[in-house]
PDB file of C-alpha atoms in Angstrom:
ATOM      1  CA  MET A   1       6.876  22.474 -10.652  1.00  0.00           C
ATOM      2  CA  ASN A   2       9.334  21.903 -13.475  1.00  0.00           C
ATOM      3  CA  THR A   3      10.301  18.270 -13.921  1.00  0.00           C
ATOM      4  CA  SER A   4      13.793  19.130 -15.084  1.00  0.00           C
ATOM      5  CA  SER A   5      14.505  21.018 -11.889  1.00  0.00           C
ATOM      6  CA  LEU A   6      13.088  18.386  -9.566  1.00  0.00           C
ATOM      7  CA  ASN A   7      15.557  15.962  -8.025  1.00  0.00           C
ATOM      8  CA  GLN A   8      15.795  13.704  -5.042  1.00  0.00           C
ATOM      9  CA  SER A   9      16.748  16.530  -2.678  1.00  0.00           C
ATOM     10  CA  ASP A  10      13.463  18.308  -3.439  1.00  0.00           C
ATOM     11  CA  CYS A  11      11.604  15.487  -1.675  1.00  0.00           C
ATOM     12  CA  PRO A  12      13.731  14.477   1.303  1.00  0.00           C
ATOM     13  CA  GLU A  13      12.910  11.173   2.908  1.00  0.00           C
ATOM     14  CA  VAL A  14      10.346  11.449   5.695  1.00  0.00           C
ATOM     15  CA  LYS A  15      11.876   9.962   8.826  1.00  0.00           C
ATOM     16  CA  VAL A  16       9.762   8.334  11.511  1.00  0.00           C
ATOM     17  CA  PRO A  17      11.410   8.128  14.963  1.00  0.00           C
ATOM     18  CA  VAL A  18      12.424   4.604  15.970  1.00  0.00           C
ATOM     19  CA  PRO A  19      10.427   4.820  19.250  1.00  0.00           C
ATOM     20  CA  VAL A  20       7.235   5.165  17.169  1.00  0.00           C
ATOM     21  CA  PHE A  21       7.985   1.924  15.311  1.00  0.00           C
ATOM     22  CA  PHE A  22       8.965   0.231  18.545  1.00  0.00           C
ATOM     23  CA  THR A  23       5.817   1.334  20.399  1.00  0.00           C
ATOM     24  CA  ILE A  24       3.482   0.206  17.621  1.00  0.00           C
ATOM     25  CA  GLY A  25       5.319  -3.120  17.364  1.00  0.00           C
ATOM     26  CA  VAL A  26       5.207  -3.871  21.107  1.00  0.00           C
ATOM     27  CA  VAL A  27       1.545  -2.881  21.558  1.00  0.00           C
ATOM     28  CA  SER A  28       0.377  -4.819  18.488  1.00  0.00           C
ATOM     29  CA  LEU A  29       2.454  -7.823  19.568  1.00  0.00           C
ATOM     30  CA  ALA A  30       0.757  -7.847  22.977  1.00  0.00           C
ATOM     31  CA  GLU A  31      -2.721  -7.400  21.469  1.00  0.00           C
ATOM     32  CA  ASN A  32      -2.443 -10.179  18.892  1.00  0.00           C
ATOM     33  CA  PHE A  33      -0.774 -12.548  21.334  1.00  0.00           C
ATOM     34  CA  LEU A  34      -3.750 -11.950  23.634  1.00  0.00           C
ATOM     35  CA  VAL A  35      -6.117 -12.959  20.817  1.00  0.00           C
ATOM     36  CA  VAL A  36      -4.147 -16.133  20.081  1.00  0.00           C
ATOM     37  CA  VAL A  37      -4.100 -17.166  23.759  1.00  0.00           C
ATOM     38  CA  ALA A  38      -7.799 -16.372  24.147  1.00  0.00           C
ATOM     39  CA  VAL A  39      -8.834 -18.557  21.212  1.00  0.00           C
ATOM     40  CA  ILE A  40      -6.512 -21.444  22.128  1.00  0.00           C
ATOM     41  CA  ARG A  41      -7.473 -21.613  25.803  1.00  0.00           C
ATOM     42  CA  THR A  42     -11.210 -20.887  25.579  1.00  0.00           C
ATOM     43  CA  ARG A  43     -13.310 -23.883  24.650  1.00  0.00           C
ATOM     44  CA  ASN A  44     -16.266 -21.772  23.500  1.00  0.00           C
ATOM     45  CA  LEU A  45     -14.039 -20.242  20.799  1.00  0.00           C
ATOM     46  CA  HIS A  46     -12.989 -23.579  19.310  1.00  0.00           C
ATOM     47  CA  SER A  47     -14.873 -23.150  16.051  1.00  0.00           C
ATOM     48  CA  PRO A  48     -13.616 -22.851  12.449  1.00  0.00           C
ATOM     49  CA  MET A  49     -14.244 -19.108  12.265  1.00  0.00           C
ATOM     50  CA  TYR A  50     -12.284 -18.356  15.434  1.00  0.00           C
ATOM     51  CA  CYS A  51      -9.542 -20.750  14.349  1.00  0.00           C
ATOM     52  CA  PHE A  52      -9.095 -18.685  11.188  1.00  0.00           C
ATOM     53  CA  ILE A  53      -9.196 -15.477  13.248  1.00  0.00           C
ATOM     54  CA  CYS A  54      -6.566 -16.985  15.526  1.00  0.00           C
ATOM     55  CA  SER A  55      -4.454 -17.767  12.453  1.00  0.00           C
ATOM     56  CA  LEU A  56      -4.817 -14.170  11.276  1.00  0.00           C
ATOM     57  CA  ALA A  57      -3.783 -12.911  14.726  1.00  0.00           C
ATOM     58  CA  ALA A  58      -0.796 -15.286  14.697  1.00  0.00           C
ATOM     59  CA  PHE A  59       0.380 -13.880  11.365  1.00  0.00           C
ATOM     60  CA  ASN A  60      -0.049 -10.375  12.788  1.00  0.00           C
ATOM     61  CA  THR A  61       1.978 -11.464  15.819  1.00  0.00           C
ATOM     62  CA  ILE A  62       4.789 -12.602  13.540  1.00  0.00           C
ATOM     63  CA  ALA A  63       4.719  -9.262  11.703  1.00  0.00           C
ATOM     64  CA  SER A  64       4.777  -7.288  14.970  1.00  0.00           C
ATOM     65  CA  LEU A  65       7.570  -9.399  16.424  1.00  0.00           C
ATOM     66  CA  THR A  66       9.600  -9.059  13.228  1.00  0.00           C
ATOM     67  CA  LYS A  67       9.319  -5.276  13.071  1.00  0.00           C
ATOM     68  CA  THR A  68      10.038  -4.926  16.803  1.00  0.00           C
ATOM     69  CA  TRP A  69      13.191  -7.026  16.473  1.00  0.00           C
ATOM     70  CA  GLU A  70      14.237  -5.087  13.400  1.00  0.00           C
ATOM     71  CA  ASN A  71      13.874  -1.811  15.292  1.00  0.00           C
ATOM     72  CA  LEU A  72      16.014  -3.178  18.106  1.00  0.00           C
ATOM     73  CA  MET A  73      18.677  -4.081  15.552  1.00  0.00           C
ATOM     74  CA  ILE A  74      18.556  -0.538  14.170  1.00  0.00           C
ATOM     75  CA  VAL A  75      19.085   0.866  17.669  1.00  0.00           C
ATOM     76  CA  PHE A  76      22.030  -1.495  18.286  1.00  0.00           C
ATOM     77  CA  ALA A  77      23.532  -0.555  14.925  1.00  0.00           C
ATOM     78  CA  ASP A  78      23.207   3.151  15.683  1.00  0.00           C
ATOM     79  CA  VAL A  79      25.142   2.773  18.946  1.00  0.00           C
ATOM     80  CA  GLY A  80      27.834   0.698  17.247  1.00  0.00           C
ATOM     81  CA  ARG A  81      26.848  -2.733  18.608  1.00  0.00           C
ATOM     82  CA  LEU A  82      26.024  -4.200  15.200  1.00  0.00           C
ATOM     83  CA  GLU A  83      27.665  -4.005  11.798  1.00  0.00           C
ATOM     84  CA  LYS A  84      24.940  -2.961   9.374  1.00  0.00           C
ATOM     85  CA  LYS A  85      26.528  -4.759   6.407  1.00  0.00           C
ATOM     86  CA  GLY A  86      27.868  -7.809   8.212  1.00  0.00           C
ATOM     87  CA  SER A  87      27.146 -11.264   6.797  1.00  0.00           C
ATOM     88  CA  SER A  88      25.241 -12.444   9.864  1.00  0.00           C
ATOM     89  CA  GLU A  89      23.197  -9.234   9.943  1.00  0.00           C
ATOM     90  CA  THR A  90      22.385  -9.647   6.239  1.00  0.00           C
ATOM     91  CA  LYS A  91      21.172 -13.206   6.809  1.00  0.00           C
ATOM     92  CA  LEU A  92      19.103 -12.111   9.801  1.00  0.00           C
ATOM     93  CA  ASP A  93      17.614  -9.331   7.701  1.00  0.00           C
ATOM     94  CA  ASP A  94      16.603 -11.901   5.065  1.00  0.00           C
ATOM     95  CA  VAL A  95      14.958 -13.998   7.774  1.00  0.00           C
ATOM     96  CA  MET A  96      12.982 -11.009   9.018  1.00  0.00           C
ATOM     97  CA  ASP A  97      11.944 -10.094   5.479  1.00  0.00           C
ATOM     98  CA  SER A  98      10.778 -13.679   4.958  1.00  0.00           C
ATOM     99  CA  LEU A  99       8.699 -13.570   8.136  1.00  0.00           C
ATOM    100  CA  LEU A 100       7.165 -10.260   7.095  1.00  0.00           C
ATOM    101  CA  CYS A 101       6.261 -11.658   3.656  1.00  0.00           C
ATOM    102  CA  MET A 102       4.888 -14.750   5.349  1.00  0.00           C
ATOM    103  CA  SER A 103       2.649 -12.638   7.576  1.00  0.00           C
ATOM    104  CA  PHE A 104       1.363 -10.701   4.564  1.00  0.00           C
ATOM    105  CA  VAL A 105       0.589 -13.759   2.443  1.00  0.00           C
ATOM    106  CA  GLY A 106      -0.861 -15.506   5.482  1.00  0.00           C
ATOM    107  CA  SER A 107      -3.165 -12.571   6.187  1.00  0.00           C
ATOM    108  CA  LEU A 108      -4.544 -12.736   2.654  1.00  0.00           C
ATOM    109  CA  PHE A 109      -5.079 -16.497   2.834  1.00  0.00           C
ATOM    110  CA  SER A 110      -6.690 -16.139   6.268  1.00  0.00           C
ATOM    111  CA  PHE A 111      -9.102 -13.504   4.962  1.00  0.00           C
ATOM    112  CA  LEU A 112      -9.987 -15.777   2.062  1.00  0.00           C
ATOM    113  CA  ALA A 113     -10.588 -18.722   4.408  1.00  0.00           C
ATOM    114  CA  ILE A 114     -12.722 -16.560   6.711  1.00  0.00           C
ATOM    115  CA  ALA A 115     -14.756 -15.277   3.758  1.00  0.00           C
ATOM    116  CA  VAL A 116     -15.448 -18.831   2.568  1.00  0.00           C
ATOM    117  CA  ASP A 117     -16.352 -19.881   6.121  1.00  0.00           C
ATOM    118  CA  ARG A 118     -18.820 -16.977   6.428  1.00  0.00           C
ATOM    119  CA  TYR A 119     -20.333 -17.837   3.045  1.00  0.00           C
ATOM    120  CA  ILE A 120     -20.941 -21.438   4.115  1.00  0.00           C
ATOM    121  CA  THR A 121     -22.281 -20.316   7.503  1.00  0.00           C
ATOM    122  CA  ILE A 122     -24.842 -17.983   5.951  1.00  0.00           C
ATOM    123  CA  PHE A 123     -25.971 -19.860   2.851  1.00  0.00           C
ATOM    124  CA  HIS A 124     -25.426 -23.510   3.847  1.00  0.00           C
ATOM    125  CA  ALA A 125     -26.273 -23.273   7.538  1.00  0.00           C
ATOM    126  CA  LEU A 126     -27.896 -26.712   7.782  1.00  0.00           C
ATOM    127  CA  ARG A 127     -24.814 -28.462   6.355  1.00  0.00           C
ATOM    128  CA  TYR A 128     -22.208 -26.146   7.888  1.00  0.00           C
ATOM    129  CA  HIS A 129     -21.008 -28.549  10.599  1.00  0.00           C
ATOM    130  CA  ASN A 130     -20.675 -31.343   8.054  1.00  0.00           C
ATOM    131  CA  ILE A 131     -18.715 -29.155   5.638  1.00  0.00           C
ATOM    132  CA  MET A 132     -16.488 -27.217   8.056  1.00  0.00           C
ATOM    133  CA  THR A 133     -15.360 -29.803  10.550  1.00  0.00           C
ATOM    134  CA  MET A 134     -12.516 -29.039  12.958  1.00  0.00           C
ATOM    135  CA  ARG A 135     -10.393 -31.690  11.270  1.00  0.00           C
ATOM    136  CA  ARG A 136     -10.912 -30.071   7.871  1.00  0.00           C
ATOM    137  CA  THR A 137     -10.189 -26.691   9.423  1.00  0.00           C
ATOM    138  CA  GLY A 138      -6.879 -28.017  10.761  1.00  0.00           C
ATOM    139  CA  VAL A 139      -5.939 -29.308   7.309  1.00  0.00           C
ATOM    140  CA  ILE A 140      -6.761 -25.931   5.739  1.00  0.00           C
ATOM    141  CA  LEU A 141      -4.645 -24.102   8.321  1.00  0.00           C
ATOM    142  CA  GLY A 142      -1.767 -26.528   7.771  1.00  0.00           C
ATOM    143  CA  VAL A 143      -1.878 -25.916   4.021  1.00  0.00           C
ATOM    144  CA  ILE A 144      -2.033 -22.141   4.564  1.00  0.00           C
ATOM    145  CA  TRP A 145       0.977 -22.030   6.888  1.00  0.00           C
ATOM    146  CA  THR A 146       3.071 -24.386   4.766  1.00  0.00           C
ATOM    147  CA  THR A 147       2.292 -22.514   1.550  1.00  0.00           C
ATOM    148  CA  CYS A 148       2.990 -19.135   3.165  1.00  0.00           C
ATOM    149  CA  GLY A 149       6.346 -20.309   4.501  1.00  0.00           C
ATOM    150  CA  VAL A 150       7.477 -21.600   1.102  1.00  0.00           C
ATOM    151  CA  LEU A 151       6.248 -18.530  -0.789  1.00  0.00           C
ATOM    152  CA  ALA A 152       7.898 -16.155   1.707  1.00  0.00           C
ATOM    153  CA  VAL A 153      11.309 -17.820   1.304  1.00  0.00           C
ATOM    154  CA  LEU A 154      11.026 -17.763  -2.489  1.00  0.00           C
ATOM    155  CA  MET A 155       9.936 -14.119  -2.538  1.00  0.00           C
ATOM    156  CA  VAL A 156      12.868 -12.926  -0.431  1.00  0.00           C
ATOM    157  CA  ARG A 157      15.406 -15.202  -2.079  1.00  0.00           C
ATOM    158  CA  PHE A 158      14.566 -14.036  -5.618  1.00  0.00           C
ATOM    159  CA  PHE A 159      13.103 -10.579  -4.927  1.00  0.00           C
ATOM    160  CA  ALA A 160      15.890  -8.902  -6.911  1.00  0.00           C
ATOM    161  CA  PHE A 161      14.325 -10.303 -10.077  1.00  0.00           C
ATOM    162  CA  ASN A 162      11.559  -8.149 -11.512  1.00  0.00           C
ATOM    163  CA  PHE A 163       9.537 -11.254 -12.299  1.00  0.00           C
ATOM    164  CA  ILE A 164       9.226 -12.110  -8.606  1.00  0.00           C
ATOM    165  CA  MET A 165       8.259  -8.560  -7.721  1.00  0.00           C
ATOM    166  CA  ILE A 166       5.634  -8.601 -10.472  1.00  0.00           C
ATOM    167  CA  CYS A 167       4.290 -11.924  -9.182  1.00  0.00           C
ATOM    168  CA  PHE A 168       4.148 -10.462  -5.661  1.00  0.00           C
ATOM    169  CA  VAL A 169       2.107  -7.473  -6.825  1.00  0.00           C
ATOM    170  CA  VAL A 170      -0.132  -9.588  -9.091  1.00  0.00           C
ATOM    171  CA  PHE A 171      -0.781 -11.998  -6.227  1.00  0.00           C
ATOM    172  CA  PHE A 172      -1.865  -9.055  -4.078  1.00  0.00           C
ATOM    173  CA  PHE A 173      -4.360  -7.715  -6.627  1.00  0.00           C
ATOM    174  CA  VAL A 174      -5.697 -11.130  -7.656  1.00  0.00           C
ATOM    175  CA  SER A 175      -6.284 -12.038  -4.008  1.00  0.00           C
ATOM    176  CA  LEU A 176      -8.048  -8.736  -3.437  1.00  0.00           C
ATOM    177  CA  ALA A 177     -10.241  -9.320  -6.482  1.00  0.00           C
ATOM    178  CA  ILE A 178     -11.241 -12.817  -5.332  1.00  0.00           C
ATOM    179  CA  ILE A 179     -12.028 -11.740  -1.781  1.00  0.00           C
ATOM    180  CA  CYS A 180     -13.936  -8.639  -2.926  1.00  0.00           C
ATOM    181  CA  PHE A 181     -15.942 -10.691  -5.405  1.00  0.00           C
ATOM    182  CA  LEU A 182     -16.826 -13.207  -2.697  1.00  0.00           C
ATOM    183  CA  TYR A 183     -17.969 -10.503  -0.278  1.00  0.00           C
ATOM    184  CA  VAL A 184     -19.981  -8.622  -2.920  1.00  0.00           C
ATOM    185  CA  TYR A 185     -21.616 -11.867  -4.049  1.00  0.00           C
ATOM    186  CA  MET A 186     -22.342 -12.782  -0.433  1.00  0.00           C
ATOM    187  CA  PHE A 187     -24.024  -9.478   0.363  1.00  0.00           C
ATOM    188  CA  MET A 188     -26.002  -9.570  -2.905  1.00  0.00           C
ATOM    189  CA  LEU A 189     -27.367 -12.978  -1.939  1.00  0.00           C
ATOM    190  CA  ALA A 190     -27.995 -11.616   1.545  1.00  0.00           C
ATOM    191  CA  ARG A 191     -30.439  -9.064   0.142  1.00  0.00           C
ATOM    192  CA  ILE A 192     -32.349 -11.837  -1.623  1.00  0.00           C
ATOM    193  CA  HIS A 193     -32.475 -13.955   1.536  1.00  0.00           C
ATOM    194  CA  ALA A 194     -33.574 -10.943   3.598  1.00  0.00           C
ATOM    195  CA  ARG A 195     -36.569 -10.498   1.293  1.00  0.00           C
ATOM    196  CA  LYS A 196     -37.444 -14.180   1.662  1.00  0.00           C
ATOM    197  CA  ILE A 197     -37.254 -13.869   5.454  1.00  0.00           C
ATOM    198  CA  ALA A 198     -39.532 -10.825   5.330  1.00  0.00           C
ATOM    199  CA  ALA A 199     -42.071 -12.892   3.385  1.00  0.00           C
ATOM    200  CA  LEU A 200     -42.175 -15.690   6.009  1.00  0.00           C
ATOM    201  CA  PRO A 201     -45.336 -15.973   8.155  1.00  0.00           C
ATOM    202  CA  VAL A 202     -45.006 -14.460  11.633  1.00  0.00           C
ATOM    203  CA  ALA A 203     -46.938 -17.231  13.407  1.00  0.00           C
ATOM    204  CA  GLY A 204     -44.995 -19.604  15.651  1.00  0.00           C
ATOM    205  CA  GLY A 205     -41.979 -17.360  16.063  1.00  0.00           C
ATOM    206  CA  GLY A 206     -40.150 -19.098  13.221  1.00  0.00           C
ATOM    207  CA  ARG A 207     -39.643 -15.845  11.384  1.00  0.00           C
ATOM    208  CA  CYS A 208     -38.160 -14.181  14.489  1.00  0.00           C
ATOM    209  CA  ARG A 209     -35.723 -17.044  15.133  1.00  0.00           C
ATOM    210  CA  HIS A 210     -34.692 -17.154  11.490  1.00  0.00           C
ATOM    211  CA  HIS A 211     -34.281 -13.383  11.434  1.00  0.00           C
ATOM    212  CA  TRP A 212     -32.151 -13.420  14.623  1.00  0.00           C
ATOM    213  CA  ARG A 213     -29.860 -16.197  13.332  1.00  0.00           C
ATOM    214  CA  TRP A 214     -29.550 -14.482   9.977  1.00  0.00           C
ATOM    215  CA  GLY A 215     -28.760 -11.144  11.597  1.00  0.00           C
ATOM    216  CA  SER A 216     -26.072 -12.733  13.777  1.00  0.00           C
ATOM    217  CA  ASN A 217     -24.357 -14.326  10.780  1.00  0.00           C
ATOM    218  CA  MET A 218     -24.494 -11.094   8.806  1.00  0.00           C
ATOM    219  CA  ARG A 219     -22.951  -9.154  11.709  1.00  0.00           C
ATOM    220  CA  GLY A 220     -20.087 -11.639  11.614  1.00  0.00           C
ATOM    221  CA  ALA A 221     -19.712 -11.130   7.875  1.00  0.00           C
ATOM    222  CA  LEU A 222     -19.756  -7.356   8.351  1.00  0.00           C
ATOM    223  CA  THR A 223     -17.026  -7.594  11.003  1.00  0.00           C
ATOM    224  CA  LEU A 224     -14.804  -9.546   8.642  1.00  0.00           C
ATOM    225  CA  THR A 225     -15.527  -7.055   5.877  1.00  0.00           C
ATOM    226  CA  ILE A 226     -14.311  -4.279   8.173  1.00  0.00           C
ATOM    227  CA  LEU A 227     -11.175  -6.310   8.937  1.00  0.00           C
ATOM    228  CA  PHE A 228     -10.503  -6.790   5.254  1.00  0.00           C
ATOM    229  CA  GLY A 229     -11.078  -3.112   4.501  1.00  0.00           C
ATOM    230  CA  THR A 230      -8.583  -2.191   7.206  1.00  0.00           C
ATOM    231  CA  PHE A 231      -6.058  -4.595   5.704  1.00  0.00           C
ATOM    232  CA  LEU A 232      -6.539  -3.046   2.276  1.00  0.00           C
ATOM    233  CA  VAL A 233      -6.091   0.533   3.525  1.00  0.00           C
ATOM    234  CA  CYS A 234      -2.979  -0.333   5.532  1.00  0.00           C
ATOM    235  CA  TRP A 235      -1.168  -2.428   2.904  1.00  0.00           C
ATOM    236  CA  ALA A 236      -2.140  -0.700  -0.360  1.00  0.00           C
ATOM    237  CA  PRO A 237       0.356   2.227  -0.068  1.00  0.00           C
ATOM    238  CA  PHE A 238       3.215  -0.235   0.398  1.00  0.00           C
ATOM    239  CA  PHE A 239       2.272  -2.124  -2.747  1.00  0.00           C
ATOM    240  CA  PHE A 240       1.855   1.090  -4.664  1.00  0.00           C
ATOM    241  CA  HIS A 241       5.435   1.791  -3.584  1.00  0.00           C
ATOM    242  CA  LEU A 242       6.538  -1.521  -5.147  1.00  0.00           C
ATOM    243  CA  ILE A 243       4.669  -0.697  -8.361  1.00  0.00           C
ATOM    244  CA  ILE A 244       6.406   2.671  -8.562  1.00  0.00           C
ATOM    245  CA  ILE A 245       9.802   1.003  -8.148  1.00  0.00           C
ATOM    246  CA  MET A 246       9.043  -1.175 -11.174  1.00  0.00           C
ATOM    247  CA  VAL A 247       7.300   1.400 -13.365  1.00  0.00           C
ATOM    248  CA  CYS A 248       9.227   4.631 -12.807  1.00  0.00           C
ATOM    249  CA  PRO A 249      12.424   4.039 -10.821  1.00  0.00           C
ATOM    250  CA  MET A 250      14.067   7.276 -12.068  1.00  0.00           C
ATOM    251  CA  ASN A 251      11.078   9.605 -12.301  1.00  0.00           C
ATOM    252  CA  PRO A 252      11.417  12.548  -9.852  1.00  0.00           C
ATOM    253  CA  TYR A 253       7.699  12.614  -9.127  1.00  0.00           C
ATOM    254  CA  CYS A 254       7.834   8.939  -8.177  1.00  0.00           C
ATOM    255  CA  GLU A 255      10.793   9.756  -5.972  1.00  0.00           C
ATOM    256  CA  CYS A 256       8.546  12.081  -3.972  1.00  0.00           C
ATOM    257  CA  TYR A 257       6.173   9.199  -3.270  1.00  0.00           C
ATOM    258  CA  ARG A 258       9.046   6.884  -2.358  1.00  0.00           C
ATOM    259  CA  SER A 259      10.230   9.460   0.181  1.00  0.00           C
ATOM    260  CA  LEU A 260       7.154   8.532   2.251  1.00  0.00           C
ATOM    261  CA  PHE A 261       8.217   4.892   2.582  1.00  0.00           C
ATOM    262  CA  GLN A 262       8.602   4.989   6.383  1.00  0.00           C
ATOM    263  CA  LEU A 263       5.070   6.345   6.709  1.00  0.00           C
ATOM    264  CA  HIS A 264       3.869   3.430   4.587  1.00  0.00           C
ATOM    265  CA  VAL A 265       5.649   1.046   6.953  1.00  0.00           C
ATOM    266  CA  VAL A 266       3.956   2.713   9.938  1.00  0.00           C
ATOM    267  CA  LEU A 267       0.600   2.226   8.226  1.00  0.00           C
ATOM    268  CA  LEU A 268       1.497  -1.374   7.461  1.00  0.00           C
ATOM    269  CA  MET A 269       2.377  -2.031  11.123  1.00  0.00           C
ATOM    270  CA  SER A 270      -0.803  -0.306  12.261  1.00  0.00           C
ATOM    271  CA  HIS A 271      -2.825  -3.076  10.619  1.00  0.00           C
ATOM    272  CA  ALA A 272      -1.678  -5.505  13.314  1.00  0.00           C
ATOM    273  CA  LEU A 273      -2.527  -2.864  15.919  1.00  0.00           C
ATOM    274  CA  ILE A 274      -6.070  -2.184  14.676  1.00  0.00           C
ATOM    275  CA  ASP A 275      -7.282  -5.761  14.075  1.00  0.00           C
ATOM    276  CA  PRO A 276      -7.564  -6.820  17.769  1.00  0.00           C
ATOM    277  CA  ALA A 277      -9.474  -3.623  18.548  1.00  0.00           C
ATOM    278  CA  ILE A 278     -11.993  -4.586  15.844  1.00  0.00           C
ATOM    279  CA  TYR A 279     -12.276  -8.104  17.331  1.00  0.00           C
ATOM    280  CA  ALA A 280     -12.981  -6.676  20.785  1.00  0.00           C
ATOM    281  CA  PHE A 281     -15.452  -4.102  19.493  1.00  0.00           C
ATOM    282  CA  ARG A 282     -17.431  -6.377  17.182  1.00  0.00           C
ATOM    283  CA  SER A 283     -17.294  -9.814  18.857  1.00  0.00           C
ATOM    284  CA  ALA A 284     -19.171 -10.268  22.135  1.00  0.00           C
ATOM    285  CA  GLU A 285     -17.508 -13.672  22.708  1.00  0.00           C
ATOM    286  CA  LEU A 286     -13.982 -12.299  22.408  1.00  0.00           C
ATOM    287  CA  ARG A 287     -14.887  -9.189  24.401  1.00  0.00           C
ATOM    288  CA  HIS A 288     -16.163 -11.376  27.242  1.00  0.00           C
ATOM    289  CA  THR A 289     -13.045 -13.557  27.084  1.00  0.00           C
ATOM    290  CA  PHE A 290     -10.711 -10.551  27.134  1.00  0.00           C
ATOM    291  CA  ARG A 291     -12.535  -9.164  30.153  1.00  0.00           C
ATOM    292  CA  LYS A 292     -12.065 -12.429  32.034  1.00  0.00           C
ATOM    293  CA  MET A 293      -8.397 -12.703  31.048  1.00  0.00           C
ATOM    294  CA  LEU A 294      -7.586  -9.162  32.163  1.00  0.00           C
ATOM    295  CA  LEU A 295      -9.732  -8.932  35.308  1.00  0.00           C
ATOM    296  CA  CYS A 296      -9.820 -12.462  36.695  1.00  0.00           C
ATOM    297  CA  SER A 297      -6.749 -13.886  38.446  1.00  0.00           C
ATOM    298  CA  ASP A 298      -7.692 -17.419  37.369  1.00  0.00           C
ATOM    299  CA  TRP A 299      -9.685 -16.653  34.239  1.00  0.00           C
ATOM    300  CA  MET A 300     -10.109 -20.288  33.185  1.00  0.00           C
ATOM    301  CA  LEU A 301     -12.227 -20.830  36.312  1.00  0.00           C
ATOM    302  CA  CYS A 302     -14.220 -17.587  36.031  1.00  0.00           C
ATOM    303  CA  SER A 303     -17.804 -17.950  34.910  1.00  0.00           C
TER     304      SER A 303
END
């Protein structure tokens, strides 16, 4: 293909029907709200790890609610009920963009908090309850939500400046690097600990108990690794889109990638849809709680 002959019309924008956005938003909203309610109302799930998972689900709920409301506004605008460029609509759009940024930043911080929690659980098991108290967990969550709210407002307010966009992208990659390093380091240490467990004497059942507890913690770490991998796959195309806007705003080849923006948004929204399914598939505690919530008329009294 000749670059000189390529223009924007050669790569028309790929349109995704509004009902697709709306369906994904509603289903993911219901799923993540179910996770939040399950963790809040089930005493057995009141632990630091599930508190961080609940925080992640809450950020996903905000993202799903924001995109669902935005799709409703698009429908109202198409039928003439809203002025697309009105001042109130512009302000509401900024609010929704802020909430979406908040959910993104909050997801990254939640993954980082979960990774640290898993690290402490696996490698400092004897001191875990002294290190990760519920009070300290509450403070961490308060800092996360406050920081995310402030950063989201600043990002949307000054997003027109390239510096802010660069900071947004750099924050994404730095966070990914930190989380990936922590997980790689954790699994490298896990191999060393697994060899030590294999060398323990079998007598007395101590090796079996240690092996079972170790295996349970590593399954939890693997679940969170899957969650993080899903987040990376779903959000990376969107950030590559931002990079292209900064690096080659007029290049026709870049324009072809930008024409897929709505597909990137669908992938982004799918992250909030997939996470609860991973919780239910990988966590026996949450799976049991979901079963009681959905099948028992008074699930708080069900055994």
